[in-house]
Coordinates of C-alpha atoms in Angstrom, one line a residue:
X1 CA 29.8 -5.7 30.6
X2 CA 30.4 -1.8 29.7
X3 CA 29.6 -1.2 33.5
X4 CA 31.7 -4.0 35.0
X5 CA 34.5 -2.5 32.9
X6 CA 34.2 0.9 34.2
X7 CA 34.0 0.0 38.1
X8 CA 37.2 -2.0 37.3
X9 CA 38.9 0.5 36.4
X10 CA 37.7 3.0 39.3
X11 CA 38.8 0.0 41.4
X12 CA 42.1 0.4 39.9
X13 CA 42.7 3.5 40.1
X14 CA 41.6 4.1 44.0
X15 CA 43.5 0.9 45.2
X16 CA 46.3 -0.4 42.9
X17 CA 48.1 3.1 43.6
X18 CA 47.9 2.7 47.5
X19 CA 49.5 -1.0 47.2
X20 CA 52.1 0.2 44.7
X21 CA 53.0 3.0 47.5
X22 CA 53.0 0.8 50.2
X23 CA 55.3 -1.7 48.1
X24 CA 57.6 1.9 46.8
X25 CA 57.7 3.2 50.7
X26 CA 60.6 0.9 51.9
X27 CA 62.4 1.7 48.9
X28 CA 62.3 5.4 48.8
X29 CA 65.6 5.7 50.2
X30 CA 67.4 2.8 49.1
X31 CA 68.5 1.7 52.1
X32 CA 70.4 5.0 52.6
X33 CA 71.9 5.0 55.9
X34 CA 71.0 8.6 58.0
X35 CA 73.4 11.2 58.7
X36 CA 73.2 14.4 60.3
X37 CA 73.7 17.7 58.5
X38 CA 76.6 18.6 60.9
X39 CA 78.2 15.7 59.9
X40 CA 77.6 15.9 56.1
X41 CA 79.3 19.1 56.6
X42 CA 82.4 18.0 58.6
X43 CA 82.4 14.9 56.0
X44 CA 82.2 17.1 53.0
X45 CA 84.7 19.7 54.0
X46 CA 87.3 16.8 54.6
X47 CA 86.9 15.6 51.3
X48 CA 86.0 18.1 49.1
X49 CA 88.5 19.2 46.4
X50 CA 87.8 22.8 46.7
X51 CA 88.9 22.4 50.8
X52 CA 91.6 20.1 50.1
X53 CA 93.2 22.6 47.6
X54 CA 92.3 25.7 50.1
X55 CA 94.3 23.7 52.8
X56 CA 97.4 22.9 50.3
X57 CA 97.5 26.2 49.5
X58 CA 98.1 27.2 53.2
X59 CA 100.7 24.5 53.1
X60 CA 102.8 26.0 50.5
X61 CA 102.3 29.7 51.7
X62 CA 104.0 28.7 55.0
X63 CA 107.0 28.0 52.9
X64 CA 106.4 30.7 51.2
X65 CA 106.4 32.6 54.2
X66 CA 109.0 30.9 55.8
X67 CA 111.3 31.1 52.6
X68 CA 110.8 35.0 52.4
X69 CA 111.8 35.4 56.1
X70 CA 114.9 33.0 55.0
X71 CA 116.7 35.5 52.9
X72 CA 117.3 37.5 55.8
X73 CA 120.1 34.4 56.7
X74 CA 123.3 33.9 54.9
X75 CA 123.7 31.5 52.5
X76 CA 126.3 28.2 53.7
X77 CA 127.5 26.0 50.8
X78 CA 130.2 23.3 50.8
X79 CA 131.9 21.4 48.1
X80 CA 134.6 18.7 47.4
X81 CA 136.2 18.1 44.2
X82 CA 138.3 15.3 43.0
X83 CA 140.5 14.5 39.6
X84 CA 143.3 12.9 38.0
X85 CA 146.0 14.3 35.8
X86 CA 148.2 12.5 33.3
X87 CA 149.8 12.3 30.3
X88 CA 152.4 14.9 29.0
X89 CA 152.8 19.1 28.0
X90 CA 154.1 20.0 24.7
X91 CA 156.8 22.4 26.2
X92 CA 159.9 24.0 24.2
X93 CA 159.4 21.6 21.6
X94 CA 159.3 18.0 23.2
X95 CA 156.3 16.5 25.3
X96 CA 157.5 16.9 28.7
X97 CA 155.8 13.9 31.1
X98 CA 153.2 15.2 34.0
X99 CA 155.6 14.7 36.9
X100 CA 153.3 15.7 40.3
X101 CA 151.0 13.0 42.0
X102 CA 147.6 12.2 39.2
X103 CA 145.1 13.0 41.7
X104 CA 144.3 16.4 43.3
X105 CA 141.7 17.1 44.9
X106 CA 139.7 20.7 46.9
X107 CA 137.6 21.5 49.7
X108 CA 135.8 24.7 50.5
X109 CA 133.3 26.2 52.4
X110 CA 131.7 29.3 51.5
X111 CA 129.3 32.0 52.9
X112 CA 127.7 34.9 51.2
X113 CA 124.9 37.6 53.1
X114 CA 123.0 40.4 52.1
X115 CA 123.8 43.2 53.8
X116 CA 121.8 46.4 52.7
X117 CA 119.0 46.1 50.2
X118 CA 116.8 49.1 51.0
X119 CA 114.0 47.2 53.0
X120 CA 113.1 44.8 50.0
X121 CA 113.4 41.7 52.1
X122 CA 111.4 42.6 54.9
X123 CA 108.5 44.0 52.2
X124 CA 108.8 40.7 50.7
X125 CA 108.6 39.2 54.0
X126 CA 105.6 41.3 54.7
X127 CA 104.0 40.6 51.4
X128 CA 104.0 36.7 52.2
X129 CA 102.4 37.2 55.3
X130 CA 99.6 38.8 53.8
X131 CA 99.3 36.4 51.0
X132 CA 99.4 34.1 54.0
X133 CA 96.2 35.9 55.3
X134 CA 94.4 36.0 51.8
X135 CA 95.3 32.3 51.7
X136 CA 93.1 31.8 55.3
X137 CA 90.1 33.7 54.0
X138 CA 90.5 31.8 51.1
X139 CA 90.3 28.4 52.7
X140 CA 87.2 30.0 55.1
X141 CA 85.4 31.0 52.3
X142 CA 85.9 27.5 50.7
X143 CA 84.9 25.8 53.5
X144 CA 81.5 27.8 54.0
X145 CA 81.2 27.8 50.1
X146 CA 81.3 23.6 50.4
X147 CA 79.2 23.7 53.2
X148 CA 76.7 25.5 51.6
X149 CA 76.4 23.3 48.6
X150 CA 76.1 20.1 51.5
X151 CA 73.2 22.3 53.1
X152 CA 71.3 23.2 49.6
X153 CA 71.6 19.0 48.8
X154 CA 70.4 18.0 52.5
X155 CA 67.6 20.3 52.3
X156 CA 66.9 18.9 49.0
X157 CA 66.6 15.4 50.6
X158 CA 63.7 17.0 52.8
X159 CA 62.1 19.2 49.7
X160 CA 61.1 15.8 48.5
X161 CA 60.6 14.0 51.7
X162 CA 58.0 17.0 52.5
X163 CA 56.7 17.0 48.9
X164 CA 56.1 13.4 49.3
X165 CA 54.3 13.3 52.8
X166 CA 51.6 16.7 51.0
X167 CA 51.6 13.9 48.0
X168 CA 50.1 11.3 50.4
X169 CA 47.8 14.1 51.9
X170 CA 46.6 14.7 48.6
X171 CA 46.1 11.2 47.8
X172 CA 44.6 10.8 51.4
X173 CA 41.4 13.7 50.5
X174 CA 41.4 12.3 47.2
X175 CA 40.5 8.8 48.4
X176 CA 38.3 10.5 50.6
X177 CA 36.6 12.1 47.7
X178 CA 36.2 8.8 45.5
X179 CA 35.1 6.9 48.1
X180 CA 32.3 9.4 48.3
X181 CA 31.7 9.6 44.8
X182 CA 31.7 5.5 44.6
X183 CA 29.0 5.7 47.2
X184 CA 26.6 7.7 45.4
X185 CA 27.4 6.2 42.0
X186 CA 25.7 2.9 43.6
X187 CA 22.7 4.6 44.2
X188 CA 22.6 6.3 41.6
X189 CA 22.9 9.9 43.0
X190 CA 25.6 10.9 40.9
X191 CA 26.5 10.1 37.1
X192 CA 30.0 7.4 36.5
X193 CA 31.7 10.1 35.6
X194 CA 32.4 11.7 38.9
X195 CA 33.3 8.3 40.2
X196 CA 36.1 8.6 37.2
X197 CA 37.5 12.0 38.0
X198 CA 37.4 11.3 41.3
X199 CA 39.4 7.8 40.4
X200 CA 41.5 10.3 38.2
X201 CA 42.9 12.4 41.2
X202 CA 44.0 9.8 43.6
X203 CA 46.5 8.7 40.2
X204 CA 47.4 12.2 39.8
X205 CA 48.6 12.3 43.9
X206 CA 49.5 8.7 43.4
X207 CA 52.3 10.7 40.5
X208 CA 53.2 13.0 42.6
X209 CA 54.3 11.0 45.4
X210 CA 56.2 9.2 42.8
X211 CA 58.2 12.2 41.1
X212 CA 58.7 13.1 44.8
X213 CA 60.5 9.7 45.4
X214 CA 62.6 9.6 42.2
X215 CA 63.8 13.2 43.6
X216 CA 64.7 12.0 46.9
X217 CA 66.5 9.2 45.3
X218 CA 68.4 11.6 43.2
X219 CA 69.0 14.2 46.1
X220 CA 70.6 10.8 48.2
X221 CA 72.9 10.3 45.7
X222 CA 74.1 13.7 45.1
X223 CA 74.4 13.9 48.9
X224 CA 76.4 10.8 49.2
X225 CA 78.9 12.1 46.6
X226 CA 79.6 15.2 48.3
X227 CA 80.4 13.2 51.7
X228 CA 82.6 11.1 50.0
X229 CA 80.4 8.2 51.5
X230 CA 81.1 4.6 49.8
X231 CA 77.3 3.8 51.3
X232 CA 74.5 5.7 50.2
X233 CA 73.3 8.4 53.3
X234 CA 70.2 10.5 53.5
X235 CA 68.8 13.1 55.5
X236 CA 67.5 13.0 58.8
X237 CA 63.8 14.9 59.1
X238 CA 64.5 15.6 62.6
X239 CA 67.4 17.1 62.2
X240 CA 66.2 20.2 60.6
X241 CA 62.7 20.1 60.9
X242 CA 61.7 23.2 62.3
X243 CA 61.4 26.9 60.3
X244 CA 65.1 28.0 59.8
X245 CA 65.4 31.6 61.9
X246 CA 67.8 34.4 62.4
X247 CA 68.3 35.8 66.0
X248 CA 70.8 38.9 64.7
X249 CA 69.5 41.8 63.7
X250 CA 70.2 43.6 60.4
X251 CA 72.9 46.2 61.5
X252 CA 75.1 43.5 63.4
X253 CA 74.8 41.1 60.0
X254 CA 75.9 44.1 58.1
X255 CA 78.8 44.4 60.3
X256 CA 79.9 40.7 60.4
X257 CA 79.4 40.8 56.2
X258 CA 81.9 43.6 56.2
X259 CA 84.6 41.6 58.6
X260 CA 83.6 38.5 56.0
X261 CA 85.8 36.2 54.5
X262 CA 85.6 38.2 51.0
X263 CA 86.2 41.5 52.4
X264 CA 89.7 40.0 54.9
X265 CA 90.9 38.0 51.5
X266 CA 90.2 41.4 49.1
X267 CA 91.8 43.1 52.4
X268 CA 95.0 40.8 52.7
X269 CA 95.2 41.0 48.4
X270 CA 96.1 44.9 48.6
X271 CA 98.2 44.3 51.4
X272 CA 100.5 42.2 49.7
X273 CA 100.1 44.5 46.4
X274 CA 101.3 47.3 48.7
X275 CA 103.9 45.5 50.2
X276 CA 105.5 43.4 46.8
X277 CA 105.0 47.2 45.0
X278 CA 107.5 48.5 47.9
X279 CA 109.7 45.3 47.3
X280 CA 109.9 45.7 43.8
X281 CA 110.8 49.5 43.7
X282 CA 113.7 49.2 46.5
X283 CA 114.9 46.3 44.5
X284 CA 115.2 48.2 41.0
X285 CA 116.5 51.7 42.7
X286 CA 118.3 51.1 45.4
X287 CA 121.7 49.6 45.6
X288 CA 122.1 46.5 47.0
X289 CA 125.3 45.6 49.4
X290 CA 126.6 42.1 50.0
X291 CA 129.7 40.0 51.8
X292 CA 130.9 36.7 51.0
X293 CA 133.4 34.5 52.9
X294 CA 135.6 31.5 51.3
X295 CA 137.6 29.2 52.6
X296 CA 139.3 26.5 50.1
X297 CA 141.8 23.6 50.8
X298 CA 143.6 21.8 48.5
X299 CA 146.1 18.7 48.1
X300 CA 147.5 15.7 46.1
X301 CA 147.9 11.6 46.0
X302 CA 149.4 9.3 43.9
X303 CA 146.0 6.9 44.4
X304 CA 142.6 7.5 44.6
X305 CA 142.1 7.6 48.3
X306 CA 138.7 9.5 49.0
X307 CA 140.1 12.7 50.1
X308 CA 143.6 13.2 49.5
X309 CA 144.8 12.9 52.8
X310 CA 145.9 16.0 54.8
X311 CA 145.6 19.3 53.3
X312 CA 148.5 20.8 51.2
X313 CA 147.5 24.6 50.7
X314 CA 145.0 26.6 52.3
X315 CA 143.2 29.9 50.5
X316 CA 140.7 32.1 53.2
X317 CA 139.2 35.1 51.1
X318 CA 136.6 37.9 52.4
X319 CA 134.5 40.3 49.5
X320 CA 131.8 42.9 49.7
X321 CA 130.0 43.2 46.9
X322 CA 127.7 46.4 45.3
X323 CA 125.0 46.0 42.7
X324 CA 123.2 48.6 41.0
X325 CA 121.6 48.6 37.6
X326 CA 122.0 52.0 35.9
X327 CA 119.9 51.0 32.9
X328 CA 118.9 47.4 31.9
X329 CA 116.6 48.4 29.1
X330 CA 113.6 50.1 31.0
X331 CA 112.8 46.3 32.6
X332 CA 112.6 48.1 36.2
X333 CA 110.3 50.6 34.8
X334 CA 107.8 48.3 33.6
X335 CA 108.0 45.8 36.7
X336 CA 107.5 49.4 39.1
X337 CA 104.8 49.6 36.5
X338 CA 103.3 46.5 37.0
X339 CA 103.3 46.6 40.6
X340 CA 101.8 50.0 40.7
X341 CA 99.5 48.8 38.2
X342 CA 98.8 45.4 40.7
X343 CA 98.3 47.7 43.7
X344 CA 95.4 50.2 41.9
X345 CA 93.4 46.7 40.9
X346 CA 93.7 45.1 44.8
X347 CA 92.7 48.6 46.2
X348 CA 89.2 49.2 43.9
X349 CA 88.8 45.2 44.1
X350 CA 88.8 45.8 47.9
X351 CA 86.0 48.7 47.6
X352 CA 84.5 46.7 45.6
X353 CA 84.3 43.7 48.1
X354 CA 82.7 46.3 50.6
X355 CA 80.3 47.6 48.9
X356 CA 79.1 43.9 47.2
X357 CA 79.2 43.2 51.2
X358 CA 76.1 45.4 51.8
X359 CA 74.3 44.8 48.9
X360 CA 74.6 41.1 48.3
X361 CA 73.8 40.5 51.9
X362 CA 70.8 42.7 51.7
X363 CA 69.2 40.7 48.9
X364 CA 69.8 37.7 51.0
X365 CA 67.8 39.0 53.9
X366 CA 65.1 39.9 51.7
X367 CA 65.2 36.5 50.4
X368 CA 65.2 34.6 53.6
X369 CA 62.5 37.5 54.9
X370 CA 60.1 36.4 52.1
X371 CA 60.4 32.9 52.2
X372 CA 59.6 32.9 56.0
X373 CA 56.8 35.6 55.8
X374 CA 55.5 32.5 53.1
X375 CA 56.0 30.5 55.5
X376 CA 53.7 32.1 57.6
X377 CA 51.0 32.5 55.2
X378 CA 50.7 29.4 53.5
X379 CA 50.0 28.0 57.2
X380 CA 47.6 30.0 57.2
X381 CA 46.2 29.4 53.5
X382 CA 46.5 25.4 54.5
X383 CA 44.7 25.8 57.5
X384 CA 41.4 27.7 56.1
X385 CA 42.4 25.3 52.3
X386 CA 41.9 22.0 55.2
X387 CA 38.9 23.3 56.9
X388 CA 37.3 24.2 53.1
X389 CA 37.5 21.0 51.9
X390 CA 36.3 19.5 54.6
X391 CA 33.4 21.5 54.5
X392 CA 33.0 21.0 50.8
X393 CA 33.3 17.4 51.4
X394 CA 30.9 17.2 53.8
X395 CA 28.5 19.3 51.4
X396 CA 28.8 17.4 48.7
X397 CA 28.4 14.1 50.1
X398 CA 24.8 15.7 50.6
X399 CA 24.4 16.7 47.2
X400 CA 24.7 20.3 48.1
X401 CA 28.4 20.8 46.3
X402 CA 29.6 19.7 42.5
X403 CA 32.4 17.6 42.2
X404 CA 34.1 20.7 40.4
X405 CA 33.4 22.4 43.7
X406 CA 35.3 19.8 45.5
X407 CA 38.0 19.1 43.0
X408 CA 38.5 22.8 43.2
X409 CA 39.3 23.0 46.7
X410 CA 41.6 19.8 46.8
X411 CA 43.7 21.5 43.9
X412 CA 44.0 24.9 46.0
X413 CA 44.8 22.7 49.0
X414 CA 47.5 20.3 47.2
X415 CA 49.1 24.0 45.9
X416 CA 49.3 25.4 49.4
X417 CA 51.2 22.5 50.5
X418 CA 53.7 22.8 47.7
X419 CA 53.8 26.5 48.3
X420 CA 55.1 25.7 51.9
X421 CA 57.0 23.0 51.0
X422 CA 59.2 25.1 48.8
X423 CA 59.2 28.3 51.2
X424 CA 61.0 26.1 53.2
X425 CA 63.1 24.9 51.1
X426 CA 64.2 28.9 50.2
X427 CA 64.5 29.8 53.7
X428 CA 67.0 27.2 54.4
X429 CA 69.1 27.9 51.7
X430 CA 68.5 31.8 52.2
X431 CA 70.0 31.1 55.3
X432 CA 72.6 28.9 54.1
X433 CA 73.9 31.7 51.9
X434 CA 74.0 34.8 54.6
X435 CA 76.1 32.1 57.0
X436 CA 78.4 31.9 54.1
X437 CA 78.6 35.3 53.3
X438 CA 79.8 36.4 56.2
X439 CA 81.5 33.5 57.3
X440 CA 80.0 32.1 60.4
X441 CA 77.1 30.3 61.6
X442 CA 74.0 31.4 62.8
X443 CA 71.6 29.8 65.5

């Protein structure tokens, strides 16, 4: 009975998994319909928040601009008035009756222009256009900052598609293994308890296909959010299934990180720091010079009659105007202040961009450089881990190898694959990083 029992649960263990899997494999992806990872992107960056706030922003800076090149124009205005008098004055000691018609009513039309400010307006003007620029590089950087999050998720989707295929090569040389061990635990050749272990290891790949499943479910999901998809999507495997490379030398990456979107937005910042510091100090010392132009009608009706009919006087006046504050309490001090002060922190934040430019870009070329030189290697490692446990296999099968022998060189094997598995995984997103550091992509 005590043996029946313990090649029922061998059985088990060697078979029940594979069924399970079989069952599991159609449902990995939840019926998740395939999308490419250029579309992903072009799907994300439509939705995304973070884009969709970047392109606002450009929205309202064209106004901006548009405003600040404005005040170069007069300003028109127009007006109407209308209102009714009646009653009596109080006048030498008896009320005297109103005697004109009750409604009067006005017209006038009015211009006023700068005329001499010192250059403010046109460092305004220029201070919106950069802001204008920052705003670009701002929505660039957004867009590659959103695209690399879609990119880290799709190759998430294949981190657990590839962890799952070296699960089911696992399983594969442990089946391989049991079956041997089964076959020599009939004849007696071998004690139950390698029969077991072996039985053990096939559960143990059997697990690891399914955390490998759970993650791609979870990777679809996140991936579906950031499209924006009302239908679950997953990767495709085809789609970026070959080792991620980089056809541009280092000196011509160091020069496209230092034209990057970080460096142009820190660039356009202390332009418009410059230009709203000269603003602000022509508008606090130095005069400023204006004209205005009014003309005014007015007239009178006994009845409301939506105008008053034609007009009855007619006043045209012309004035120039000259402003200059020769102390307001040190307030133009302290905005010059602050504008200095707002320039000084744009120009070190712009070194600063330049020289985070070289050495954030370097670590990302070391990064991608040692995930690809692991690349290499653990092809290597698999290849002579493959060829070892086939040789171990065949040795023990003869008695010449342990079963610790054998489940020694599975194990190495299984950690190989992973190894690989997740140097691809850090190449891609090594990759990912540099295209959005310097704000283009690479073939």
């Amino acid at each position: 009975m005590r043996t029946f029992r313990i090649r029922a649960v061998a059985f088990a263990l060697a078979f029940a998994p594979s069924l399970v899997a079989a069952q599991q494999a159609a449902q990995a992806d939840g019926g998740a319909r395939p999308i490419s990872l250029a579309e992903a992107v072009h799907a994300a960056r439509m939705n995304s928040p973070l884009s969709a706030s970047a392109r606002n922003q450009l929205r309202v800076g064209k106004l901006q601009e548009m405003n600040a090149l404005g005040q170069f124009l007069p300003n028109l205005s127009v007006g109407m008035n209308a209102g009714n008098t009646s009653g009596a004055s109080f006048f030498q000691g008896q009320f005297v009756p109103y005697q004109g018609n009750p409604w009067n009513y006005g017209k006038f039309y009015q211009g006023r222009i700068l005329l001499f400010d010192g250059g403010q307006r046109y460092f305004s003007y220029r201070a919106s256009q950069a802001t204008q620029r920052a705003n670009e590089e701002i929505e660039t950087a957004q867009n590659y900052s959103v695209a690399t999050t879609v990119k880290q998720q799709y190759y998430q989707v294949l981190l657990a598609r590839e962890l799952e295929a070296a699960g089911a090569s696992a399983m594969q040389a442990a089946e391989v293994t049991h079956n041997i061990s089964s076959s020599k635990v009939k004849i007696g050749a071998l004690p139950r308890s390698d029969s077991l272990k072996s039985a053990v290891s096939i559960g143990t790949a059997r697990l690891a296909i399914l955390n490998a499943r759970a993650q791609l479910r979870d990777a679809n999901a996140a991936l579906t959010r950031l499209v924006a998809s009302n239908s679950p999507v997953t990767a495709i495997i085809a789609d970026t299934s070959d080792v991620p490379r980089i056809d541009v030398d280092d000196a011509a990456l160091f020069r496209m990180a230092e034209d990057g979107p970080g460096v142009r937005q820190a660039l356009a910042v202390y332009d418009a720091a410059k230009q709203n510091h000269r603003a602000t100090v022509t508008a606090q010392f130095v005069p400023q010079v204006g004209a205005s132009y009014t003309y005014q009608t007015g007239n009178s009706s006994p009845t409301f009659n939506w105008g008053g009919g034609p007009a009855q006087s007619k006043n045209t006046s012309y004035g120039f105007q000259v402003n200059y504050n020769i102390f307001n309490g040190f307030s133009r001090e302290l905005q010059a202040m602050q504008a200095t002060v707002a320039e000084d922190n744009a120009e070190i934040a712009l070194r600063d961009a330049r020289l985070l430019a070289h050495s954030q870009l370097a670590q990302l070329i070391d990064q991608f450089r040692l995930a690809s030189q692991t690349i290499e290697l653990q092809q290597l490692q698999i290849a002579a881990g493959s060829e070892d446990l086939a040789v171990t296999q065949a040795r023990y099968a003869v008695g010449q190898n342990s079963l610790v022998d054998l489940l020694t060189s599975q194990t190495a094997l299984d950690l190989q694959r992973s190894l690989l598995v997740n140097a691809r995984y850090s190449a891609r997103n090594a990759k990912a990083a540099i295209e959005a550091f310097i704000g283009r992509d690479l073939k």
